PDB file of C-alpha atoms in Angstrom:
ATOM      1  CA  ASP V  10      87.997  70.017  93.395  1.00  0.00           C
ATOM      2  CA  ASN V  11      89.445  70.301  96.908  1.00  0.00           C
ATOM      3  CA  ASP V  12      90.642  73.329  96.080  1.00  0.00           C
ATOM      4  CA  LEU V  13      89.508  74.893  99.336  1.00  0.00           C
ATOM      5  CA  ALA V  14      91.079  74.996 102.486  1.00  0.00           C
ATOM      6  CA  ILE V  15      90.651  77.472 105.497  1.00  0.00           C
ATOM      7  CA  ASP V  16      93.287  79.521 107.263  1.00  0.00           C
ATOM      8  CA  SER V  17      92.826  79.175 110.877  1.00  0.00           C
ATOM      9  CA  ASP V  18      94.463  82.331 112.428  1.00  0.00           C
ATOM     10  CA  SER V  19      91.705  84.353 110.270  1.00  0.00           C
ATOM     11  CA  ASP V  20      89.100  81.752 109.525  1.00  0.00           C
ATOM     12  CA  THR V  21      89.226  83.087 106.254  1.00  0.00           C
ATOM     13  CA  VAL V  22      88.373  80.307 103.275  1.00  0.00           C
ATOM     14  CA  HIS V  23      91.181  80.257 100.470  1.00  0.00           C
ATOM     15  CA  HIS V  24      90.785  78.951  96.806  1.00  0.00           C
ATOM     16  CA  TYR V  25      93.928  77.633  95.162  1.00  0.00           C
ATOM     17  CA  ASN V  26      93.929  78.920  91.417  1.00  0.00           C
ATOM     18  CA  GLY V  27      96.587  76.761  90.384  1.00  0.00           C
ATOM     19  CA  VAL V  28      99.366  79.170  91.574  1.00  0.00           C
ATOM     20  CA  VAL V  29      98.637  80.455  94.643  1.00  0.00           C
ATOM     21  CA  TRP V  30      95.860  80.531  97.604  1.00  0.00           C
ATOM     22  CA  GLN V  31      93.715  83.369  97.275  1.00  0.00           C
ATOM     23  CA  PRO V  32      91.425  84.443 100.284  1.00  0.00           C
ATOM     24  CA  VAL V  33      87.675  84.354  99.586  1.00  0.00           C
ATOM     25  CA  GLN V  34      85.214  86.620 101.106  1.00  0.00           C
ATOM     26  CA  ALA V  35      82.753  85.543 103.127  1.00  0.00           C
ATOM     27  CA  LYS V  36      79.738  87.654 100.767  1.00  0.00           C
ATOM     28  CA  GLU V  37      81.525  85.896  97.577  1.00  0.00           C
ATOM     29  CA  LEU V  38      80.940  82.544  99.226  1.00  0.00           C
ATOM     30  CA  GLN V  39      77.386  83.054 100.253  1.00  0.00           C
ATOM     31  CA  ARG V  40      76.725  84.404  96.527  1.00  0.00           C
ATOM     32  CA  ALA V  41      78.215  81.702  95.280  1.00  0.00           C
ATOM     33  CA  LYS V  42      75.822  79.744  97.529  1.00  0.00           C
ATOM     34  CA  ALA V  43      72.950  81.619  96.780  1.00  0.00           C
ATOM     35  CA  ARG V  44      73.260  80.914  92.648  1.00  0.00           C
ATOM     36  CA  ILE V  45      73.353  77.036  93.585  1.00  0.00           C
ATOM     37  CA  LEU V  46      70.410  77.029  95.250  1.00  0.00           C
ATOM     38  CA  ILE V  47      68.433  79.688  92.313  1.00  0.00           C
ATOM     39  CA  ASP V  48      69.932  77.121  90.002  1.00  0.00           C
ATOM     40  CA  SER V  49      68.255  74.142  91.409  1.00  0.00           C
ATOM     41  CA  GLU V  50      65.017  75.948  91.973  1.00  0.00           C
ATOM     42  CA  ILE V  51      65.348  75.841  96.012  1.00  0.00           C
ATOM     43  CA  ALA V  52      63.987  78.203  98.234  1.00  0.00           C
ATOM     44  CA  TYR V  53      66.449  80.073 100.676  1.00  0.00           C
ATOM     45  CA  SER V  54      67.021  82.897 102.834  1.00  0.00           C
ATOM     46  CA  PRO V  55      69.922  84.732 103.907  1.00  0.00           C
ATOM     47  CA  ALA V  56      70.121  83.020 107.486  1.00  0.00           C
ATOM     48  CA  SER V  57      70.106  79.447 105.383  1.00  0.00           C
ATOM     49  CA  VAL V  58      73.364  80.497 103.019  1.00  0.00           C
ATOM     50  CA  LYS V  59      74.782  82.207 105.966  1.00  0.00           C
ATOM     51  CA  ASN V  60      74.614  78.617 107.693  1.00  0.00           C
ATOM     52  CA  ALA V  61      75.578  76.654 104.824  1.00  0.00           C
ATOM     53  CA  VAL V  62      79.025  78.409 104.423  1.00  0.00           C
ATOM     54  CA  ASP V  63      79.464  77.960 107.915  1.00  0.00           C
ATOM     55  CA  ALA V  64      78.962  74.549 107.749  1.00  0.00           C
ATOM     56  CA  MET V  65      81.228  74.195 105.048  1.00  0.00           C
ATOM     57  CA  LYS V  66      84.123  75.960 106.522  1.00  0.00           C
ATOM     58  CA  LEU V  67      84.117  73.299 109.143  1.00  0.00           C
ATOM     59  CA  SER V  68      84.887  70.713 106.882  1.00  0.00           C
ATOM     60  CA  LEU V  69      87.732  72.501 104.869  1.00  0.00           C
ATOM     61  CA  PRO V  70      91.418  71.474 105.903  1.00  0.00           C
ATOM     62  CA  GLN V  71      93.396  73.846 107.680  1.00  0.00           C
ATOM     63  CA  MET V  72      96.084  76.201 105.648  1.00  0.00           C
ATOM     64  CA  GLU V  73      99.746  75.342 106.794  1.00  0.00           C
ATOM     65  CA  ALA V  74     102.556  77.943 106.806  1.00  0.00           C
ATOM     66  CA  PRO V  75     104.601  78.163 103.166  1.00  0.00           C
ATOM     67  CA  ALA V  76     107.856  77.072 103.352  1.00  0.00           C
ATOM     68  CA  ARG V  77     110.581  79.915 103.417  1.00  0.00           C
ATOM     69  CA  HIS V  78     112.430  78.290 100.453  1.00  0.00           C
ATOM     70  CA  LEU V  79     110.043  78.294  97.953  1.00  0.00           C
ATOM     71  CA  ILE V  80     109.751  81.317  95.487  1.00  0.00           C
ATOM     72  CA  GLY V  81     106.823  81.519  93.643  1.00  0.00           C
ATOM     73  CA  PHE V  82     106.667  82.200  89.917  1.00  0.00           C
ATOM     74  CA  ARG V  83     103.990  82.239  87.392  1.00  0.00           C
ATOM     75  CA  ASN V  84     104.745  79.006  85.772  1.00  0.00           C
ATOM     76  CA  GLY V  85     106.417  77.142  88.632  1.00  0.00           C
ATOM     77  CA  VAL V  86     108.102  76.953  92.057  1.00  0.00           C
ATOM     78  CA  PHE V  87     111.875  77.654  92.452  1.00  0.00           C
ATOM     79  CA  ASP V  88     113.038  75.558  95.793  1.00  0.00           C
ATOM     80  CA  SER V  89     116.318  78.046  96.679  1.00  0.00           C
ATOM     81  CA  ARG V  90     117.275  75.427  99.049  1.00  0.00           C
ATOM     82  CA  ALA V  91     117.488  72.260  96.798  1.00  0.00           C
ATOM     83  CA  GLY V  92     118.423  74.712  93.672  1.00  0.00           C
ATOM     84  CA  VAL V  93     115.724  73.224  91.467  1.00  0.00           C
ATOM     85  CA  PHE V  94     113.016  74.586  89.813  1.00  0.00           C
ATOM     86  CA  ARG V  95     109.379  72.690  89.546  1.00  0.00           C
ATOM     87  CA  PRO V  96     105.786  72.773  88.807  1.00  0.00           C
ATOM     88  CA  HIS V  97     103.100  73.824  91.157  1.00  0.00           C
ATOM     89  CA  ASP V  98     101.815  71.864  93.855  1.00  0.00           C
ATOM     90  CA  LYS V  99      99.005  72.998  96.324  1.00  0.00           C
ATOM     91  CA  SER V 100     100.600  71.604  99.277  1.00  0.00           C
ATOM     92  CA  ASP V 101     103.275  74.076  99.003  1.00  0.00           C
ATOM     93  CA  TRP V 102     100.658  76.594 100.311  1.00  0.00           C
ATOM     94  CA  LEU V 103     102.228  79.795  98.360  1.00  0.00           C
ATOM     95  CA  LEU V 104     100.090  82.638  99.255  1.00  0.00           C
ATOM     96  CA  ILE V 105     102.135  84.888  96.979  1.00  0.00           C
ATOM     97  CA  ALA V 106     103.961  84.394  93.568  1.00  0.00           C
ATOM     98  CA  SER V 107     105.701  86.938  91.128  1.00  0.00           C
ATOM     99  CA  GLU V 108     103.877  87.605  87.828  1.00  0.00           C
ATOM    100  CA  VAL V 109     106.835  86.813  86.060  1.00  0.00           C
ATOM    101  CA  ASP V 110     107.809  83.409  84.097  1.00  0.00           C
ATOM    102  CA  PHE V 111     110.633  81.574  85.423  1.00  0.00           C
ATOM    103  CA  CYS V 112     113.252  80.640  82.472  1.00  0.00           C
ATOM    104  CA  HIS V 113     116.851  78.753  83.265  1.00  0.00           C
ATOM    105  CA  ALA V 114     119.696  80.801  82.546  1.00  0.00           C
ATOM    106  CA  ALA V 115     121.323  80.659  78.940  1.00  0.00           C
ATOM    107  CA  ALA V 116     124.904  79.767  78.253  1.00  0.00           C
ATOM    108  CA  GLY V 117     127.112  82.557  78.792  1.00  0.00           C
ATOM    109  CA  GLU V 118     124.124  84.627  80.052  1.00  0.00           C
ATOM    110  CA  THR V 119     125.072  88.331  81.654  1.00  0.00           C
ATOM    111  CA  LEU V 120     122.826  91.215  82.660  1.00  0.00           C
ATOM    112  CA  GLU V 121     124.806  93.162  80.476  1.00  0.00           C
ATOM    113  CA  SER V 122     123.877  91.139  77.168  1.00  0.00           C
ATOM    114  CA  HIS V 123     120.542  89.801  77.910  1.00  0.00           C
ATOM    115  CA  ALA V 124     118.886  92.304  79.737  1.00  0.00           C
ATOM    116  CA  PRO V 125     120.168  95.363  78.074  1.00  0.00           C
ATOM    117  CA  ASN V 126     117.356  97.869  79.646  1.00  0.00           C
ATOM    118  CA  PHE V 127     117.483  96.610  82.780  1.00  0.00           C
ATOM    119  CA  TRP V 128     121.458  96.985  82.393  1.00  0.00           C
ATOM    120  CA  ARG V 129     121.493 100.648  81.634  1.00  0.00           C
ATOM    121  CA  TRP V 130     118.921 101.478  84.527  1.00  0.00           C
ATOM    122  CA  LEU V 131     121.116  99.765  86.829  1.00  0.00           C
ATOM    123  CA  GLN V 132     124.265 101.215  85.898  1.00  0.00           C
ATOM    124  CA  HIS V 133     122.434 105.032  85.572  1.00  0.00           C
ATOM    125  CA  SER V 134     120.479 104.355  89.019  1.00  0.00           C
ATOM    126  CA  THR V 135     124.024 103.755  90.683  1.00  0.00           C
ATOM    127  CA  ALA V 136     126.425 106.182  88.927  1.00  0.00           C
ATOM    128  CA  LYS V 137     128.162 103.158  87.678  1.00  0.00           C
ATOM    129  CA  ASN V 138     129.108 102.249  90.957  1.00  0.00           C
ATOM    130  CA  GLY V 139     129.956  98.495  91.499  1.00  0.00           C
ATOM    131  CA  LYS V 140     128.853  98.264  95.322  1.00  0.00           C
ATOM    132  CA  LYS V 141     125.782 100.124  94.946  1.00  0.00           C
ATOM    133  CA  ALA V 142     124.698  98.270  92.003  1.00  0.00           C
ATOM    134  CA  ASP V 143     125.333  94.906  94.378  1.00  0.00           C
ATOM    135  CA  ARG V 144     123.506  96.192  97.367  1.00  0.00           C
ATOM    136  CA  LEU V 145     120.126  97.168  94.577  1.00  0.00           C
ATOM    137  CA  LEU V 146     120.608  93.503  93.364  1.00  0.00           C
ATOM    138  CA  ALA V 147     120.451  92.148  96.943  1.00  0.00           C
ATOM    139  CA  ALA V 148     117.467  94.556  97.738  1.00  0.00           C
ATOM    140  CA  LEU V 149     115.567  93.241  94.619  1.00  0.00           C
ATOM    141  CA  PHE V 150     116.164  89.405  95.496  1.00  0.00           C
ATOM    142  CA  MET V 151     115.003  90.400  99.071  1.00  0.00           C
ATOM    143  CA  VAL V 152     111.576  91.553  97.474  1.00  0.00           C
ATOM    144  CA  LEU V 153     111.828  88.802  95.202  1.00  0.00           C
ATOM    145  CA  ALA V 154     112.083  86.282  97.662  1.00  0.00           C
ATOM    146  CA  ASN V 155     110.124  87.831 100.743  1.00  0.00           C
ATOM    147  CA  ARG V 156     113.151  88.059 103.052  1.00  0.00           C
ATOM    148  CA  TYR V 157     111.230  89.960 105.823  1.00  0.00           C
ATOM    149  CA  ASP V 158     113.270  87.620 107.896  1.00  0.00           C
ATOM    150  CA  TRP V 159     116.594  90.032 107.161  1.00  0.00           C
ATOM    151  CA  GLN V 160     114.386  92.790 109.438  1.00  0.00           C
ATOM    152  CA  LEU V 161     115.437  95.188 106.511  1.00  0.00           C
ATOM    153  CA  PHE V 162     113.337  98.605 105.111  1.00  0.00           C
ATOM    154  CA  LEU V 163     114.513  99.683 102.036  1.00  0.00           C
ATOM    155  CA  GLU V 164     115.222 103.387 101.773  1.00  0.00           C
ATOM    156  CA  VAL V 165     115.455 104.758  98.437  1.00  0.00           C
ATOM    157  CA  THR V 166     116.745 108.218  98.004  1.00  0.00           C
ATOM    158  CA  GLY V 167     117.904 110.821  95.212  1.00  0.00           C
ATOM    159  CA  PRO V 168     117.033 113.536  92.682  1.00  0.00           C
ATOM    160  CA  GLY V 169     114.245 113.632  90.211  1.00  0.00           C
ATOM    161  CA  GLY V 170     114.948 111.080  87.180  1.00  0.00           C
ATOM    162  CA  SER V 171     117.357 108.860  89.138  1.00  0.00           C
ATOM    163  CA  GLY V 172     115.239 105.784  88.854  1.00  0.00           C
ATOM    164  CA  LYS V 173     113.483 105.518  92.488  1.00  0.00           C
ATOM    165  CA  SER V 174     110.122 104.936  90.611  1.00  0.00           C
ATOM    166  CA  VAL V 175     111.190 102.485  88.371  1.00  0.00           C
ATOM    167  CA  MET V 176     112.942 100.528  91.347  1.00  0.00           C
ATOM    168  CA  ALA V 177     109.312 100.850  92.691  1.00  0.00           C
ATOM    169  CA  GLU V 178     107.467  99.352  89.321  1.00  0.00           C
ATOM    170  CA  ILE V 179     110.322  96.603  89.617  1.00  0.00           C
ATOM    171  CA  CYS V 180     109.836  95.821  92.830  1.00  0.00           C
ATOM    172  CA  THR V 181     106.287  95.414  92.320  1.00  0.00           C
ATOM    173  CA  MET V 182     106.603  93.373  89.508  1.00  0.00           C
ATOM    174  CA  LEU V 183     108.486  90.867  91.173  1.00  0.00           C
ATOM    175  CA  ALA V 184     106.320  90.604  94.327  1.00  0.00           C
ATOM    176  CA  GLY V 185     103.147  90.723  92.132  1.00  0.00           C
ATOM    177  CA  LYS V 186     100.587  93.617  91.685  1.00  0.00           C
ATOM    178  CA  GLY V 187      98.413  91.774  93.802  1.00  0.00           C
ATOM    179  CA  ASN V 188     100.648  91.229  96.743  1.00  0.00           C
ATOM    180  CA  THR V 189     101.542  95.438  96.831  1.00  0.00           C
ATOM    181  CA  VAL V 190      99.798  97.929  99.101  1.00  0.00           C
ATOM    182  CA  SER V 191     100.813 101.520  99.703  1.00  0.00           C
ATOM    183  CA  ALA V 192     100.765 102.675 103.284  1.00  0.00           C
ATOM    184  CA  SER V 193     102.831 105.215 105.195  1.00  0.00           C
ATOM    185  CA  MET V 194     105.147 104.841 108.416  1.00  0.00           C
ATOM    186  CA  ALA V 195     102.477 106.320 110.394  1.00  0.00           C
ATOM    187  CA  ALA V 196      99.889 103.769 109.489  1.00  0.00           C
ATOM    188  CA  LEU V 197     102.101 100.593 110.458  1.00  0.00           C
ATOM    189  CA  GLU V 198     102.484 102.353 114.316  1.00  0.00           C
ATOM    190  CA  ASN V 199      98.677 102.476 114.242  1.00  0.00           C
ATOM    191  CA  PRO V 200      96.554  99.049 114.727  1.00  0.00           C
ATOM    192  CA  ARG V 201      93.802 100.432 112.875  1.00  0.00           C
ATOM    193  CA  GLU V 202      95.346 102.075 109.618  1.00  0.00           C
ATOM    194  CA  ARG V 203      97.796  98.722 110.415  1.00  0.00           C
ATOM    195  CA  ALA V 204      94.927  96.172 109.302  1.00  0.00           C
ATOM    196  CA  LEU V 205      95.013  97.386 105.731  1.00  0.00           C
ATOM    197  CA  VAL V 206      98.366  95.894 104.952  1.00  0.00           C
ATOM    198  CA  VAL V 207      97.440  92.757 106.102  1.00  0.00           C
ATOM    199  CA  GLY V 208      98.187  89.889 103.598  1.00  0.00           C
ATOM    200  CA  TYR V 209     100.364  91.975 101.416  1.00  0.00           C
ATOM    201  CA  SER V 210     104.060  90.823 101.073  1.00  0.00           C
ATOM    202  CA  LEU V 211     105.225  94.280  99.779  1.00  0.00           C
ATOM    203  CA  ILE V 212     104.495  97.492 101.479  1.00  0.00           C
ATOM    204  CA  ILE V 213     105.530 100.704  99.659  1.00  0.00           C
ATOM    205  CA  LEU V 214     105.890 103.727 101.377  1.00  0.00           C
ATOM    206  CA  PRO V 215     106.272 106.671  98.390  1.00  0.00           C
ATOM    207  CA  ASP V 216     107.432 110.154  98.697  1.00  0.00           C
ATOM    208  CA  MET V 217     107.766 109.897 102.867  1.00  0.00           C
ATOM    209  CA  THR V 218     108.043 113.352 104.460  1.00  0.00           C
ATOM    210  CA  ARG V 219     109.330 113.300 107.651  1.00  0.00           C
ATOM    211  CA  TYR V 220     108.337 110.924 110.251  1.00  0.00           C
ATOM    212  CA  ALA V 221     108.839 111.114 114.018  1.00  0.00           C
ATOM    213  CA  GLY V 222     107.855 108.309 116.289  1.00  0.00           C
ATOM    214  CA  ASP V 223     109.637 105.507 118.458  1.00  0.00           C
ATOM    215  CA  GLY V 224     109.119 102.969 115.705  1.00  0.00           C
ATOM    216  CA  ALA V 225     108.039 100.149 117.976  1.00  0.00           C
ATOM    217  CA  GLY V 226     105.233  98.736 115.825  1.00  0.00           C
ATOM    218  CA  ILE V 227     107.750  98.631 112.931  1.00  0.00           C
ATOM    219  CA  LYS V 228     110.195  97.002 114.946  1.00  0.00           C
ATOM    220  CA  ALA V 229     108.163  94.442 115.677  1.00  0.00           C
ATOM    221  CA  ILE V 230     106.306  93.815 112.275  1.00  0.00           C
ATOM    222  CA  THR V 231     110.235  93.082 110.743  1.00  0.00           C
ATOM    223  CA  GLY V 232     111.309  91.134 113.734  1.00  0.00           C
ATOM    224  CA  GLY V 233     108.501  88.418 113.478  1.00  0.00           C
ATOM    225  CA  ASP V 234     106.567  89.441 116.416  1.00  0.00           C
ATOM    226  CA  ARG V 235     102.670  89.356 116.737  1.00  0.00           C
ATOM    227  CA  VAL V 236     101.278  92.618 116.260  1.00  0.00           C
ATOM    228  CA  SER V 237      97.774  93.922 116.926  1.00  0.00           C
ATOM    229  CA  ILE V 238      95.521  95.110 114.206  1.00  0.00           C
ATOM    230  CA  ASP V 239      91.969  96.876 114.671  1.00  0.00           C
ATOM    231  CA  PRO V 240      89.903  95.698 111.477  1.00  0.00           C
ATOM    232  CA  LYS V 241      86.996  97.885 110.586  1.00  0.00           C
ATOM    233  CA  HIS V 242      83.650  96.588 109.351  1.00  0.00           C
TER     234      HIS V 242
END
Protein backbone atom coordinates (compact mmCIF):
# COMPACT_ATOMS: atom_id res chain seq x y z
CA ASP A 1 0.00 0.00 0.00
CA ASN A 2 2.94 2.33 -0.68
CA ASP A 3 3.83 2.28 3.02
CA LEU A 4 7.50 1.42 2.47
CA ALA A 5 10.37 3.85 1.91
CA ILE A 6 14.13 3.74 2.25
CA ASP A 7 16.60 5.92 4.13
CA SER A 8 19.31 6.76 1.62
CA ASP A 9 21.95 7.31 4.32
CA SER A 10 21.60 3.97 6.10
CA ASP A 11 19.95 1.97 3.27
CA THR A 12 17.35 0.87 5.84
CA VAL A 13 13.77 0.19 4.75
CA HIS A 14 11.08 1.91 6.83
CA HIS A 15 7.39 1.03 7.16
CA TYR A 16 4.68 3.60 7.84
CA ASN A 17 2.40 2.36 10.64
CA GLY A 18 -0.07 5.23 10.43
CA VAL A 19 1.84 7.35 12.93
CA VAL A 20 5.61 7.12 12.28
CA TRP A 21 8.04 5.47 9.87
CA GLN A 22 9.58 2.48 11.64
CA PRO A 23 12.83 0.81 10.46
CA VAL A 24 12.51 -2.76 9.24
CA GLN A 25 15.52 -5.04 9.49
CA ALA A 26 16.74 -6.82 6.35
CA LYS A 27 16.21 -10.24 7.97
CA GLU A 28 12.58 -9.37 8.66
CA LEU A 29 12.06 -8.40 5.01
CA GLN A 30 13.66 -11.66 3.88
CA ARG A 31 11.42 -13.69 6.19
CA ALA A 32 8.35 -11.88 4.82
CA LYS A 33 9.47 -12.62 1.26
CA ALA A 34 10.08 -16.27 2.15
CA ARG A 35 6.55 -16.56 3.60
CA ILE A 36 5.12 -15.22 0.33
CA LEU A 37 7.04 -17.84 -1.67
CA ILE A 38 6.07 -20.63 0.74
CA ASP A 39 2.37 -19.70 0.56
CA SER A 40 2.65 -19.68 -3.24
CA GLU A 41 4.41 -23.06 -3.18
CA ILE A 42 7.38 -21.65 -5.09
CA ALA A 43 10.84 -23.07 -4.54
CA TYR A 44 13.41 -20.58 -3.26
CA SER A 45 16.93 -20.28 -1.94
CA PRO A 46 18.48 -17.84 0.55
CA ALA A 47 20.27 -16.08 -2.30
CA SER A 48 17.08 -15.64 -4.35
CA VAL A 49 15.22 -14.19 -1.36
CA LYS A 50 18.06 -11.78 -0.61
CA ASN A 51 18.26 -10.70 -4.26
CA ALA A 52 14.49 -10.11 -4.35
CA VAL A 53 14.67 -7.87 -1.27
CA ASP A 54 17.66 -5.96 -2.67
CA ALA A 55 15.77 -5.45 -5.95
CA MET A 56 12.73 -4.17 -4.05
CA LYS A 57 14.90 -1.57 -2.26
CA LEU A 58 15.86 -0.05 -5.63
CA SER A 59 12.19 0.69 -6.39
CA LEU A 60 11.30 2.29 -3.05
CA PRO A 61 10.97 6.07 -2.66
CA GLN A 62 13.65 7.83 -0.65
CA MET A 63 12.71 9.26 2.73
CA GLU A 64 12.94 12.98 3.39
CA ALA A 65 14.05 14.65 6.60
CA PRO A 66 11.16 15.31 9.03
CA ALA A 67 10.26 18.94 9.56
CA ARG A 68 11.63 20.42 12.78
CA HIS A 69 8.36 22.22 13.64
CA LEU A 70 6.20 19.08 13.76
CA ILE A 71 5.54 17.30 17.07
CA GLY A 72 4.06 13.83 16.71
CA PHE A 73 1.40 12.46 19.06
CA ARG A 74 -0.48 9.18 19.01
CA ASN A 75 -3.63 10.79 17.55
CA GLY A 76 -2.11 13.40 15.23
CA VAL A 77 0.56 16.01 14.60
CA PHE A 78 0.95 19.43 16.16
CA ASP A 79 2.44 22.06 13.84
CA SER A 80 4.25 24.42 16.21
CA ARG A 81 4.86 26.93 13.42
CA ALA A 82 1.21 27.25 12.38
CA GLY A 83 -0.13 26.51 15.87
CA VAL A 84 -2.60 23.88 14.61
CA PHE A 85 -3.23 20.20 15.33
CA ARG A 86 -4.02 17.94 12.39
CA PRO A 87 -4.19 14.23 11.46
CA HIS A 88 -1.08 12.22 10.62
CA ASP A 89 0.29 12.31 7.09
CA LYS A 90 2.96 9.92 5.78
CA SER A 91 4.57 12.80 3.87
CA ASP A 92 5.55 14.31 7.24
CA TRP A 93 8.22 11.57 7.44
CA LEU A 94 8.00 11.46 11.22
CA LEU A 95 10.38 9.00 12.87
CA ILE A 96 9.31 9.67 16.46
CA ALA A 97 6.01 10.39 18.19
CA SER A 98 4.88 10.65 21.77
CA GLU A 99 2.79 7.77 23.09
CA VAL A 100 0.20 10.14 24.55
CA ASP A 101 -2.86 11.70 22.91
CA PHE A 102 -3.00 15.41 22.19
CA CYS A 103 -6.05 17.22 23.53
CA HIS A 104 -6.92 20.89 23.25
CA ALA A 105 -6.88 22.97 26.41
CA ALA A 106 -10.17 23.32 28.26
CA ALA A 107 -11.54 26.72 29.21
CA GLY A 108 -9.64 28.01 32.21
CA GLU A 109 -7.37 24.96 32.29
CA THR A 110 -4.36 25.07 34.62
CA LEU A 111 -1.82 22.46 35.71
CA GLU A 112 -2.91 22.86 39.32
CA SER A 113 -6.60 22.17 38.62
CA HIS A 114 -6.45 19.76 35.67
CA ALA A 115 -3.20 17.85 36.42
CA PRO A 116 -3.10 17.70 40.23
CA ASN A 117 -0.70 14.74 40.48
CA PHE A 118 1.79 16.32 38.08
CA TRP A 119 1.42 19.66 39.87
CA ARG A 120 2.20 18.08 43.23
CA TRP A 121 5.31 16.41 41.83
CA LEU A 122 6.40 19.69 40.20
CA GLN A 123 6.00 21.60 43.48
CA HIS A 124 7.77 18.87 45.46
CA SER A 125 10.74 18.49 43.11
CA THR A 126 11.32 22.27 42.84
CA ALA A 127 10.61 23.08 46.53
CA LYS A 128 7.80 25.38 45.28
CA ASN A 129 10.34 27.59 43.50
CA GLY A 130 8.62 29.21 40.49
CA LYS A 131 11.83 29.82 38.54
CA LYS A 132 12.93 26.20 38.98
CA ALA A 133 9.48 25.03 37.91
CA ASP A 134 9.71 27.10 34.71
CA ARG A 135 13.10 25.54 33.93
CA LEU A 136 11.73 22.06 34.55
CA LEU A 137 8.76 22.68 32.24
CA ALA A 138 11.15 24.04 29.58
CA ALA A 139 13.23 20.85 29.91
CA LEU A 140 10.12 18.69 29.40
CA PHE A 141 9.19 20.75 26.33
CA MET A 142 12.69 20.23 24.97
CA VAL A 143 12.18 16.46 25.21
CA LEU A 144 8.65 16.57 23.77
CA ALA A 145 9.61 18.74 20.79
CA ASN A 146 12.98 16.96 20.33
CA ARG A 147 14.82 20.28 20.43
CA TYR A 148 18.32 18.87 20.17
CA ASP A 149 19.18 22.05 18.26
CA TRP A 150 19.20 23.88 21.61
CA GLN A 151 22.53 22.04 22.13
CA LEU A 152 21.81 21.30 25.77
CA PHE A 153 22.18 18.34 28.09
CA LEU A 154 19.82 18.08 31.05
CA GLU A 155 21.58 17.35 34.32
CA VAL A 156 19.22 16.43 37.15
CA THR A 157 20.68 16.26 40.66
CA GLY A 158 19.17 15.90 44.11
CA PRO A 159 18.84 13.61 47.11
CA GLY A 160 16.92 10.35 47.03
CA GLY A 161 13.17 10.74 46.68
CA SER A 162 13.39 14.22 45.18
CA GLY A 163 11.75 13.21 41.89
CA LYS A 164 14.67 12.43 39.54
CA SER A 165 13.38 9.00 38.47
CA VAL A 166 9.87 10.39 38.06
CA MET A 167 11.22 13.04 35.69
CA ALA A 168 13.06 10.37 33.69
CA GLU A 169 9.79 8.42 33.39
CA ILE A 170 7.90 11.53 32.27
CA CYS A 171 10.57 12.26 29.66
CA THR A 172 10.37 8.65 28.45
CA MET A 173 6.60 8.95 28.14
CA LEU A 174 6.89 12.20 26.16
CA ALA A 175 9.53 10.86 23.77
CA GLY A 176 8.06 7.34 23.58
CA LYS A 177 9.61 4.19 25.00
CA GLY A 178 10.67 3.06 21.55
CA ASN A 179 12.64 6.27 21.11
CA THR A 180 14.51 6.10 24.44
CA VAL A 181 17.82 4.39 25.16
CA SER A 182 20.11 4.16 28.18
CA ALA A 183 23.81 4.94 27.78
CA SER A 184 26.78 6.59 29.49
CA MET A 185 28.93 9.65 28.79
CA ALA A 186 31.84 7.41 27.82
CA ALA A 187 29.63 5.56 25.33
CA LEU A 188 28.89 8.83 23.51
CA GLU A 189 32.63 9.34 22.98
CA ASN A 190 33.31 5.82 21.65
CA PRO A 191 32.38 5.15 17.97
CA ARG A 192 31.66 1.46 18.70
CA GLU A 193 29.37 2.17 21.66
CA ARG A 194 27.91 5.27 20.00
CA ALA A 195 26.32 3.00 17.39
CA LEU A 196 23.89 1.80 20.07
CA VAL A 197 22.18 5.21 20.32
CA VAL A 198 21.59 5.76 16.59
CA GLY A 199 17.91 6.27 15.81
CA TYR A 200 16.87 7.29 19.33
CA SER A 201 15.61 10.76 20.24
CA LEU A 202 16.15 10.55 24.01
CA ILE A 203 19.34 9.29 25.65
CA ILE A 204 19.18 8.79 29.42
CA LEU A 205 22.41 8.52 31.42
CA PRO A 206 21.24 7.05 34.74
CA ASP A 207 23.16 7.49 38.02
CA MET A 208 26.22 8.98 36.38
CA THR A 209 29.52 8.51 38.16
CA ARG A 210 32.46 10.86 37.75
CA TYR A 211 33.35 11.43 34.10
CA ALA A 212 36.67 12.76 32.80
CA GLY A 213 37.22 13.54 29.13
CA ASP A 214 37.51 16.35 26.60
CA GLY A 215 33.88 15.88 25.47
CA ALA A 216 34.69 16.39 21.76
CA GLY A 217 32.26 13.70 20.63
CA ILE A 218 29.50 14.95 22.89
CA LYS A 219 29.90 18.53 21.61
CA ALA A 220 29.80 17.27 18.03
CA ILE A 221 26.54 15.40 18.67
CA THR A 222 24.74 18.37 20.23
CA GLY A 223 26.20 20.72 17.63
CA GLY A 224 24.62 18.76 14.78
CA ASP A 225 27.97 17.73 13.28
CA ARG A 226 28.48 14.37 11.63
CA VAL A 227 30.10 11.81 13.94
CA SER A 228 31.60 8.42 13.19
CA ILE A 229 30.00 5.20 14.39
CA ASP A 230 31.30 1.65 14.27
CA PRO A 231 28.30 -0.72 14.16
CA LYS A 232 29.11 -4.26 15.21
CA HIS A 233 27.74 -7.08 13.00
